[in-house]
Amino acid sequence: MQRLMTFYDTSIGKKLVVAVTGLIMYGFIIGHMLGNLKAFGGATALDQYAEMLREIGASFLGNTTFLWFARIVLIVAVVAHVVTIIQLSRRNRASRPTRTVRRRNASTLAATWMAISGTLILVFIVIHLAQFTFGWIDIHKTGTEGFEYGAVYSNIWGAFNVWWVALFYVVMMAMVCMHVYHGAWSMCQTLGVDAPPRNQMIRGGAATIAIILFIGFCSVPVAMLTNALSAPPIDEMAVEPQKYERSPQIMNVSEGDQG
Amino acid sequence: MISQETQNQPPAGKTISLTIRAWRQARNKRKGHFAEYALDRIPIDASFLEMLDILNETLVQKGEDPIAFESDCREGICGTCGIVVDGLPHGPGQCTTCQLQIRDFKDGATITIEPFSTGAFPVIKDLVVDRSGLDRIIQAGGYVTVHSGPKPEPNSIPIEHAVVEDALDASACIGCGACVAACPNGSSSLFTSAKIGHLGLLPQGQPERNARVKNMVESMDEEGFGSCRNYAECQASCPKGISIKYIGRMNADYIKATISGGDHRGDMHAT
């Protein structure tokens, strides 16, 4: 325990925490991006996929148990990542009290923007959850249905058809991808898995994955905004309609709005 | 009879004029400021530090305090000199400050010179900083134990050529502190990792390997150096071109040392 505390107290120990928590989140966003692509399979495919996520391991753990386990791991990872970074930044500021005319020579934009992109991502996560998980922020194109729990395709279709929502997501994805580009190869350095014969591959791999993530994430809002992905069927009841207690009255109201 | 004017005239050859914007700080606790000095007739063949010598002579003649700066070998091998020139530690190019040449600057240029100051490198005076933090990192573990008897037969411990080269690349570190000055976080990771890599790669460095990396890394943090964020600025300004790969190696070594909990032999502590 003592050994672990000393380890965590050093900058390398802290960086290791940042690297490992970063790796967990890196795995998550890759999965998230692949999941998003289900939207191209249509409303039913996406909604069923969302329902499937809730049912992983349901046969012996019960519904959403696995989902909550994953959520807790992610929440712990985010908190540990941010707290450790704040501790490190505080030390780094102390070690650089005077800022005179220093020129940046080798750092990439991604490296110097880590703090900026990281903060923006944190804000983005809150907005994103409020918009698509809890439905507290319900911005949708006039004429489309508002947020409805479980109707994933319909929810994102309505939101991404507002041009500035789509733009906001594209900009934020640029931030995420910049952050994970530097984060991914930086993590290899922190874990000490990089070595000169592999470095080119690691840097190249980090850049490729970042670009794939950007394209993958942005394809859905762009496709919805440009109508490459069609509007959800109005009576779309993709997964077990009675489960969400979507009463016919509500449907009538939304149809009335359109008329 | 030669006039004062002719005496000061440099020998035949091209000269340029420069404006030097130098950091002046009487001592650590005082506030520093930039002072501008106009210099003309600087011989094009002069080195950068010779130019500062010329400037200091004119300052002494005027009865002013000369600009304090460090230098020793002026051959780029001792690591004593170190000035931030135009925002870059050791100036443009992969060399030490003493290897900067006036011919590389444009006529009429304004050159800004600053000390290597960071939180762990406090200014002593003008361009001189206290780099003893690096010495204490070395004291924490930058050594190998050898028996003091007769010299062993050199070929008794065979070492793979690639390993020798790798260790030699790390051992090129002259401890000038440019990596710390270049780092936006004021981290000495490149210096520490070069020393750890240099000793830890060779068989002679194995007995204290775990204790070395632990002690040196912990000493680096105690000295108030920042953490590495992989900007790679250190690598770009290292006069010896030491790669940040040694930082990755140090990280891996530190993690291993933490898991194994120190050395099981060669531990010289009485307790």
PDB file of C-alpha atoms in Angstrom, chain A residues 1-206:
ATOM      1  CA  MET A   1       0.000   0.000   0.000  1.00  0.00           C
ATOM      2  CA  GLN A   2       2.836   2.315   0.983  1.00  0.00           C
ATOM      3  CA  ARG A   3       4.556   1.392  -2.260  1.00  0.00           C
ATOM      4  CA  LEU A   4       1.398   2.182  -4.202  1.00  0.00           C
ATOM      5  CA  MET A   5       1.011   5.578  -2.528  1.00  0.00           C
ATOM      6  CA  THR A   6       4.630   6.519  -3.277  1.00  0.00           C
ATOM      7  CA  PHE A   7       4.055   5.400  -6.832  1.00  0.00           C
ATOM      8  CA  TYR A   8       0.925   7.522  -7.193  1.00  0.00           C
ATOM      9  CA  ASP A   9       2.745  10.484  -5.695  1.00  0.00           C
ATOM     10  CA  THR A  10       5.372  10.576  -8.436  1.00  0.00           C
ATOM     11  CA  SER A  11       4.664  12.199 -11.767  1.00  0.00           C
ATOM     12  CA  ILE A  12       5.179   8.894 -13.576  1.00  0.00           C
ATOM     13  CA  GLY A  13       2.673   7.142 -11.315  1.00  0.00           C
ATOM     14  CA  LYS A  14       0.130   9.882 -11.941  1.00  0.00           C
ATOM     15  CA  LYS A  15       0.765   9.738 -15.642  1.00  0.00           C
ATOM     16  CA  LEU A  16       0.176   6.012 -15.537  1.00  0.00           C
ATOM     17  CA  VAL A  17      -3.242   6.614 -13.953  1.00  0.00           C
ATOM     18  CA  VAL A  18      -4.018   9.114 -16.718  1.00  0.00           C
ATOM     19  CA  ALA A  19      -2.842   6.625 -19.345  1.00  0.00           C
ATOM     20  CA  VAL A  20      -4.833   3.661 -18.027  1.00  0.00           C
ATOM     21  CA  THR A  21      -8.031   5.654 -17.482  1.00  0.00           C
ATOM     22  CA  GLY A  22      -7.493   7.172 -20.918  1.00  0.00           C
ATOM     23  CA  LEU A  23      -7.197   3.694 -22.392  1.00  0.00           C
ATOM     24  CA  ILE A  24     -10.545   2.701 -20.848  1.00  0.00           C
ATOM     25  CA  MET A  25     -12.220   5.762 -22.359  1.00  0.00           C
ATOM     26  CA  TYR A  26     -10.423   5.198 -25.665  1.00  0.00           C
ATOM     27  CA  GLY A  27     -11.921   1.717 -25.817  1.00  0.00           C
ATOM     28  CA  PHE A  28     -15.313   3.182 -24.986  1.00  0.00           C
ATOM     29  CA  ILE A  29     -15.320   5.791 -27.730  1.00  0.00           C
ATOM     30  CA  ILE A  30     -14.212   3.285 -30.345  1.00  0.00           C
ATOM     31  CA  GLY A  31     -17.155   1.096 -29.317  1.00  0.00           C
ATOM     32  CA  HIS A  32     -19.458   4.110 -29.240  1.00  0.00           C
ATOM     33  CA  MET A  33     -18.436   5.105 -32.756  1.00  0.00           C
ATOM     34  CA  LEU A  34     -19.041   1.584 -34.099  1.00  0.00           C
ATOM     35  CA  GLY A  35     -22.407   1.544 -32.340  1.00  0.00           C
ATOM     36  CA  ASN A  36     -23.353   4.865 -33.933  1.00  0.00           C
ATOM     37  CA  LEU A  37     -22.806   3.374 -37.361  1.00  0.00           C
ATOM     38  CA  LYS A  38     -25.836   1.160 -36.667  1.00  0.00           C
ATOM     39  CA  ALA A  39     -27.836   4.258 -37.608  1.00  0.00           C
ATOM     40  CA  PHE A  40     -27.016   3.460 -41.236  1.00  0.00           C
ATOM     41  CA  GLY A  41     -28.920   0.224 -40.813  1.00  0.00           C
ATOM     42  CA  GLY A  42     -32.068   2.225 -40.146  1.00  0.00           C
ATOM     43  CA  ALA A  43     -34.129   3.164 -37.129  1.00  0.00           C
ATOM     44  CA  THR A  44     -34.949  -0.382 -36.077  1.00  0.00           C
ATOM     45  CA  ALA A  45     -31.341  -1.523 -36.191  1.00  0.00           C
ATOM     46  CA  LEU A  46     -30.157   1.368 -34.020  1.00  0.00           C
ATOM     47  CA  ASP A  47     -32.976   1.087 -31.500  1.00  0.00           C
ATOM     48  CA  GLN A  48     -32.513  -2.649 -31.222  1.00  0.00           C
ATOM     49  CA  TYR A  49     -28.795  -2.156 -30.722  1.00  0.00           C
ATOM     50  CA  ALA A  50     -29.492   0.334 -27.928  1.00  0.00           C
ATOM     51  CA  GLU A  51     -31.858  -2.154 -26.330  1.00  0.00           C
ATOM     52  CA  MET A  52     -29.280  -4.916 -26.730  1.00  0.00           C
ATOM     53  CA  LEU A  53     -26.752  -2.830 -24.744  1.00  0.00           C
ATOM     54  CA  ARG A  54     -29.160  -2.834 -21.834  1.00  0.00           C
ATOM     55  CA  GLU A  55     -29.576  -6.573 -22.062  1.00  0.00           C
ATOM     56  CA  ILE A  56     -25.924  -7.685 -22.148  1.00  0.00           C
ATOM     57  CA  GLY A  57     -25.562 -10.463 -19.635  1.00  0.00           C
ATOM     58  CA  ALA A  58     -29.238 -10.190 -18.745  1.00  0.00           C
ATOM     59  CA  SER A  59     -29.621 -13.954 -18.647  1.00  0.00           C
ATOM     60  CA  PHE A  60     -27.634 -14.280 -15.448  1.00  0.00           C
ATOM     61  CA  LEU A  61     -27.084 -10.712 -14.188  1.00  0.00           C
ATOM     62  CA  GLY A  62     -30.446  -9.183 -14.836  1.00  0.00           C
ATOM     63  CA  ASN A  63     -31.228  -6.311 -17.159  1.00  0.00           C
ATOM     64  CA  THR A  64     -28.862  -3.300 -17.237  1.00  0.00           C
ATOM     65  CA  THR A  65     -26.543  -4.791 -14.586  1.00  0.00           C
ATOM     66  CA  PHE A  66     -23.702  -5.058 -17.040  1.00  0.00           C
ATOM     67  CA  LEU A  67     -24.554  -1.620 -18.428  1.00  0.00           C
ATOM     68  CA  TRP A  68     -24.315  -0.117 -14.960  1.00  0.00           C
ATOM     69  CA  PHE A  69     -21.044  -1.891 -14.337  1.00  0.00           C
ATOM     70  CA  ALA A  70     -19.645  -0.348 -17.536  1.00  0.00           C
ATOM     71  CA  ARG A  71     -21.070   3.028 -16.575  1.00  0.00           C
ATOM     72  CA  ILE A  72     -19.445   2.919 -13.130  1.00  0.00           C
ATOM     73  CA  VAL A  73     -16.086   1.932 -14.616  1.00  0.00           C
ATOM     74  CA  LEU A  74     -16.356   4.856 -17.043  1.00  0.00           C
ATOM     75  CA  ILE A  75     -17.416   7.331 -14.371  1.00  0.00           C
ATOM     76  CA  VAL A  76     -14.500   6.275 -12.150  1.00  0.00           C
ATOM     77  CA  ALA A  77     -12.164   6.540 -15.157  1.00  0.00           C
ATOM     78  CA  VAL A  78     -13.357  10.062 -16.023  1.00  0.00           C
ATOM     79  CA  VAL A  79     -13.056  11.252 -12.412  1.00  0.00           C
ATOM     80  CA  ALA A  80      -9.609   9.694 -11.907  1.00  0.00           C
ATOM     81  CA  HIS A  81      -8.412  11.049 -15.266  1.00  0.00           C
ATOM     82  CA  VAL A  82      -9.544  14.597 -14.522  1.00  0.00           C
ATOM     83  CA  VAL A  83      -8.443  14.673 -10.864  1.00  0.00           C
ATOM     84  CA  THR A  84      -4.975  13.345 -11.689  1.00  0.00           C
ATOM     85  CA  ILE A  85      -4.575  15.777 -14.571  1.00  0.00           C
ATOM     86  CA  ILE A  86      -5.508  18.676 -12.283  1.00  0.00           C
ATOM     87  CA  GLN A  87      -2.899  17.517  -9.747  1.00  0.00           C
ATOM     88  CA  LEU A  88      -0.266  17.211 -12.466  1.00  0.00           C
ATOM     89  CA  SER A  89      -1.095  20.583 -14.009  1.00  0.00           C
ATOM     90  CA  ARG A  90      -0.804  22.231 -10.613  1.00  0.00           C
ATOM     91  CA  ARG A  91       2.715  20.817 -10.245  1.00  0.00           C
ATOM     92  CA  ASN A  92       3.597  21.780 -13.770  1.00  0.00           C
ATOM     93  CA  ARG A  93       2.490  25.342 -13.222  1.00  0.00           C
ATOM     94  CA  ALA A  94       4.632  25.508 -10.084  1.00  0.00           C
ATOM     95  CA  SER A  95       7.619  24.269 -12.041  1.00  0.00           C
ATOM     96  CA  ARG A  96       7.120  27.000 -14.642  1.00  0.00           C
ATOM     97  CA  PRO A  97       6.355  30.202 -12.703  1.00  0.00           C
ATOM     98  CA  THR A  98       7.892  32.587 -15.214  1.00  0.00           C
ATOM     99  CA  ARG A  99       6.545  32.650 -18.688  1.00  0.00           C
ATOM    100  CA  THR A 100       8.883  34.670 -20.805  1.00  0.00           C
ATOM    101  CA  VAL A 101       9.237  34.707 -24.550  1.00  0.00           C
ATOM    102  CA  ARG A 102       9.496  31.017 -25.221  1.00  0.00           C
ATOM    103  CA  ARG A 103       8.929  29.652 -28.645  1.00  0.00           C
ATOM    104  CA  ARG A 104       7.166  26.395 -29.349  1.00  0.00           C
ATOM    105  CA  ASN A 105       9.327  24.348 -31.578  1.00  0.00           C
ATOM    106  CA  ALA A 106       8.241  20.747 -31.776  1.00  0.00           C
ATOM    107  CA  SER A 107       4.878  20.440 -30.020  1.00  0.00           C
ATOM    108  CA  THR A 108       1.910  19.591 -32.169  1.00  0.00           C
ATOM    109  CA  LEU A 109      -1.336  21.527 -31.939  1.00  0.00           C
ATOM    110  CA  ALA A 110      -2.926  18.413 -30.444  1.00  0.00           C
ATOM    111  CA  ALA A 111      -0.309  18.383 -27.665  1.00  0.00           C
ATOM    112  CA  THR A 112      -0.629  22.037 -26.743  1.00  0.00           C
ATOM    113  CA  TRP A 113      -4.426  21.879 -26.886  1.00  0.00           C
ATOM    114  CA  MET A 114      -4.772  18.903 -24.544  1.00  0.00           C
ATOM    115  CA  ALA A 115      -6.071  21.019 -21.668  1.00  0.00           C
ATOM    116  CA  ILE A 116      -8.419  23.022 -23.917  1.00  0.00           C
ATOM    117  CA  SER A 117      -9.755  19.996 -25.789  1.00  0.00           C
ATOM    118  CA  GLY A 118     -10.029  18.040 -22.533  1.00  0.00           C
ATOM    119  CA  THR A 119     -12.094  20.732 -20.830  1.00  0.00           C
ATOM    120  CA  LEU A 120     -14.348  21.091 -23.862  1.00  0.00           C
ATOM    121  CA  ILE A 121     -14.846  17.311 -23.982  1.00  0.00           C
ATOM    122  CA  LEU A 122     -15.847  17.287 -20.314  1.00  0.00           C
ATOM    123  CA  VAL A 123     -18.458  19.990 -20.983  1.00  0.00           C
ATOM    124  CA  PHE A 124     -19.517  18.118 -24.093  1.00  0.00           C
ATOM    125  CA  ILE A 125     -20.054  14.854 -22.166  1.00  0.00           C
ATOM    126  CA  VAL A 126     -22.454  16.644 -19.818  1.00  0.00           C
ATOM    127  CA  ILE A 127     -24.364  18.238 -22.715  1.00  0.00           C
ATOM    128  CA  HIS A 128     -24.378  14.976 -24.657  1.00  0.00           C
ATOM    129  CA  LEU A 129     -25.811  12.984 -21.743  1.00  0.00           C
ATOM    130  CA  ALA A 130     -28.357  15.701 -21.007  1.00  0.00           C
ATOM    131  CA  GLN A 131     -29.431  15.698 -24.633  1.00  0.00           C
ATOM    132  CA  PHE A 132     -29.543  12.034 -25.611  1.00  0.00           C
ATOM    133  CA  THR A 133     -29.606  10.046 -22.372  1.00  0.00           C
ATOM    134  CA  PHE A 134     -31.740  12.081 -19.992  1.00  0.00           C
ATOM    135  CA  GLY A 135     -33.525  14.266 -22.521  1.00  0.00           C
ATOM    136  CA  TRP A 136     -33.145  17.397 -20.414  1.00  0.00           C
ATOM    137  CA  ILE A 137     -32.000  19.347 -23.434  1.00  0.00           C
ATOM    138  CA  ASP A 138     -34.584  18.747 -26.113  1.00  0.00           C
ATOM    139  CA  ILE A 139     -33.617  20.623 -29.241  1.00  0.00           C
ATOM    140  CA  HIS A 140     -35.203  19.206 -32.334  1.00  0.00           C
ATOM    141  CA  LYS A 141     -36.259  20.356 -35.749  1.00  0.00           C
ATOM    142  CA  THR A 142     -39.717  21.789 -35.854  1.00  0.00           C
ATOM    143  CA  GLY A 143     -42.057  19.189 -37.132  1.00  0.00           C
ATOM    144  CA  THR A 144     -40.090  16.264 -35.714  1.00  0.00           C
ATOM    145  CA  GLU A 145     -40.886  14.430 -32.537  1.00  0.00           C
ATOM    146  CA  GLY A 146     -39.195  15.574 -29.377  1.00  0.00           C
ATOM    147  CA  PHE A 147     -37.087  13.446 -27.095  1.00  0.00           C
ATOM    148  CA  GLU A 148     -38.549  10.086 -26.351  1.00  0.00           C
ATOM    149  CA  TYR A 149     -36.911   7.554 -24.083  1.00  0.00           C
ATOM    150  CA  GLY A 150     -35.763   4.533 -26.079  1.00  0.00           C
ATOM    151  CA  ALA A 151     -36.455   5.977 -29.522  1.00  0.00           C
ATOM    152  CA  VAL A 152     -32.761   6.565 -30.238  1.00  0.00           C
ATOM    153  CA  TYR A 153     -32.961   7.058 -33.987  1.00  0.00           C
ATOM    154  CA  SER A 154     -35.844   9.436 -33.802  1.00  0.00           C
ATOM    155  CA  ASN A 155     -34.149  11.424 -31.041  1.00  0.00           C
ATOM    156  CA  ILE A 156     -30.887  11.951 -32.887  1.00  0.00           C
ATOM    157  CA  TRP A 157     -32.624  12.528 -36.209  1.00  0.00           C
ATOM    158  CA  GLY A 158     -34.642  15.365 -34.771  1.00  0.00           C
ATOM    159  CA  ALA A 159     -31.605  16.933 -33.101  1.00  0.00           C
ATOM    160  CA  PHE A 160     -29.111  16.587 -35.945  1.00  0.00           C
ATOM    161  CA  ASN A 161     -31.536  18.172 -38.363  1.00  0.00           C
ATOM    162  CA  VAL A 162     -30.956  21.429 -36.512  1.00  0.00           C
ATOM    163  CA  TRP A 163     -27.851  22.624 -38.392  1.00  0.00           C
ATOM    164  CA  TRP A 164     -26.085  24.171 -35.419  1.00  0.00           C
ATOM    165  CA  VAL A 165     -26.535  21.055 -33.288  1.00  0.00           C
ATOM    166  CA  ALA A 166     -24.897  19.031 -36.049  1.00  0.00           C
ATOM    167  CA  LEU A 167     -22.137  21.641 -36.374  1.00  0.00           C
ATOM    168  CA  PHE A 168     -21.562  21.571 -32.611  1.00  0.00           C
ATOM    169  CA  TYR A 169     -21.154  17.806 -32.745  1.00  0.00           C
ATOM    170  CA  VAL A 170     -18.736  17.950 -35.648  1.00  0.00           C
ATOM    171  CA  VAL A 171     -16.592  20.588 -33.875  1.00  0.00           C
ATOM    172  CA  MET A 172     -16.640  18.592 -30.657  1.00  0.00           C
ATOM    173  CA  MET A 173     -15.656  15.438 -32.487  1.00  0.00           C
ATOM    174  CA  ALA A 174     -12.675  17.332 -33.905  1.00  0.00           C
ATOM    175  CA  MET A 175     -11.734  18.123 -30.289  1.00  0.00           C
ATOM    176  CA  VAL A 176     -12.176  14.510 -29.206  1.00  0.00           C
ATOM    177  CA  CYS A 177     -10.068  13.237 -32.075  1.00  0.00           C
ATOM    178  CA  MET A 178      -7.293  15.769 -31.468  1.00  0.00           C
ATOM    179  CA  HIS A 179      -7.312  14.768 -27.820  1.00  0.00           C
ATOM    180  CA  VAL A 180      -7.175  11.042 -28.478  1.00  0.00           C
ATOM    181  CA  TYR A 181      -4.495  11.428 -31.147  1.00  0.00           C
ATOM    182  CA  HIS A 182      -2.034  12.921 -28.674  1.00  0.00           C
ATOM    183  CA  GLY A 183      -3.470  10.837 -25.860  1.00  0.00           C
ATOM    184  CA  ALA A 184      -3.029   7.533 -27.658  1.00  0.00           C
ATOM    185  CA  TRP A 185       0.622   7.866 -28.534  1.00  0.00           C
ATOM    186  CA  SER A 186       1.349   9.660 -25.276  1.00  0.00           C
ATOM    187  CA  MET A 187      -0.153   6.668 -23.473  1.00  0.00           C
ATOM    188  CA  CYS A 188       2.261   4.370 -25.303  1.00  0.00           C
ATOM    189  CA  GLN A 189       5.122   6.566 -24.115  1.00  0.00           C
ATOM    190  CA  THR A 190       3.847   6.567 -20.527  1.00  0.00           C
ATOM    191  CA  LEU A 191       3.396   2.819 -20.469  1.00  0.00           C
ATOM    192  CA  GLY A 192       6.847   2.494 -22.024  1.00  0.00           C
ATOM    193  CA  VAL A 193       5.646   0.326 -24.900  1.00  0.00           C
ATOM    194  CA  ASP A 194       7.074   2.637 -27.525  1.00  0.00           C
ATOM    195  CA  ALA A 195      10.450   1.937 -29.003  1.00  0.00           C
ATOM    196  CA  PRO A 196      12.085   3.530 -32.051  1.00  0.00           C
ATOM    197  CA  PRO A 197      11.298   0.667 -34.443  1.00  0.00           C
ATOM    198  CA  ARG A 198       7.639   0.918 -33.434  1.00  0.00           C
ATOM    199  CA  ASN A 199       7.301   4.681 -32.958  1.00  0.00           C
ATOM    200  CA  GLN A 200       6.371   5.458 -36.540  1.00  0.00           C
ATOM    201  CA  MET A 201       3.691   2.783 -36.357  1.00  0.00           C
ATOM    202  CA  ILE A 202       2.381   4.041 -33.010  1.00  0.00           C
ATOM    203  CA  ARG A 203       2.166   7.658 -34.177  1.00  0.00           C
ATOM    204  CA  GLY A 204       0.669   6.615 -37.497  1.00  0.00           C
ATOM    205  CA  GLY A 205      -1.762   4.283 -35.793  1.00  0.00           C
ATOM    206  CA  ALA A 206      -2.832   6.982 -33.319  1.00  0.00           C
TER     207      ALA A 206
END
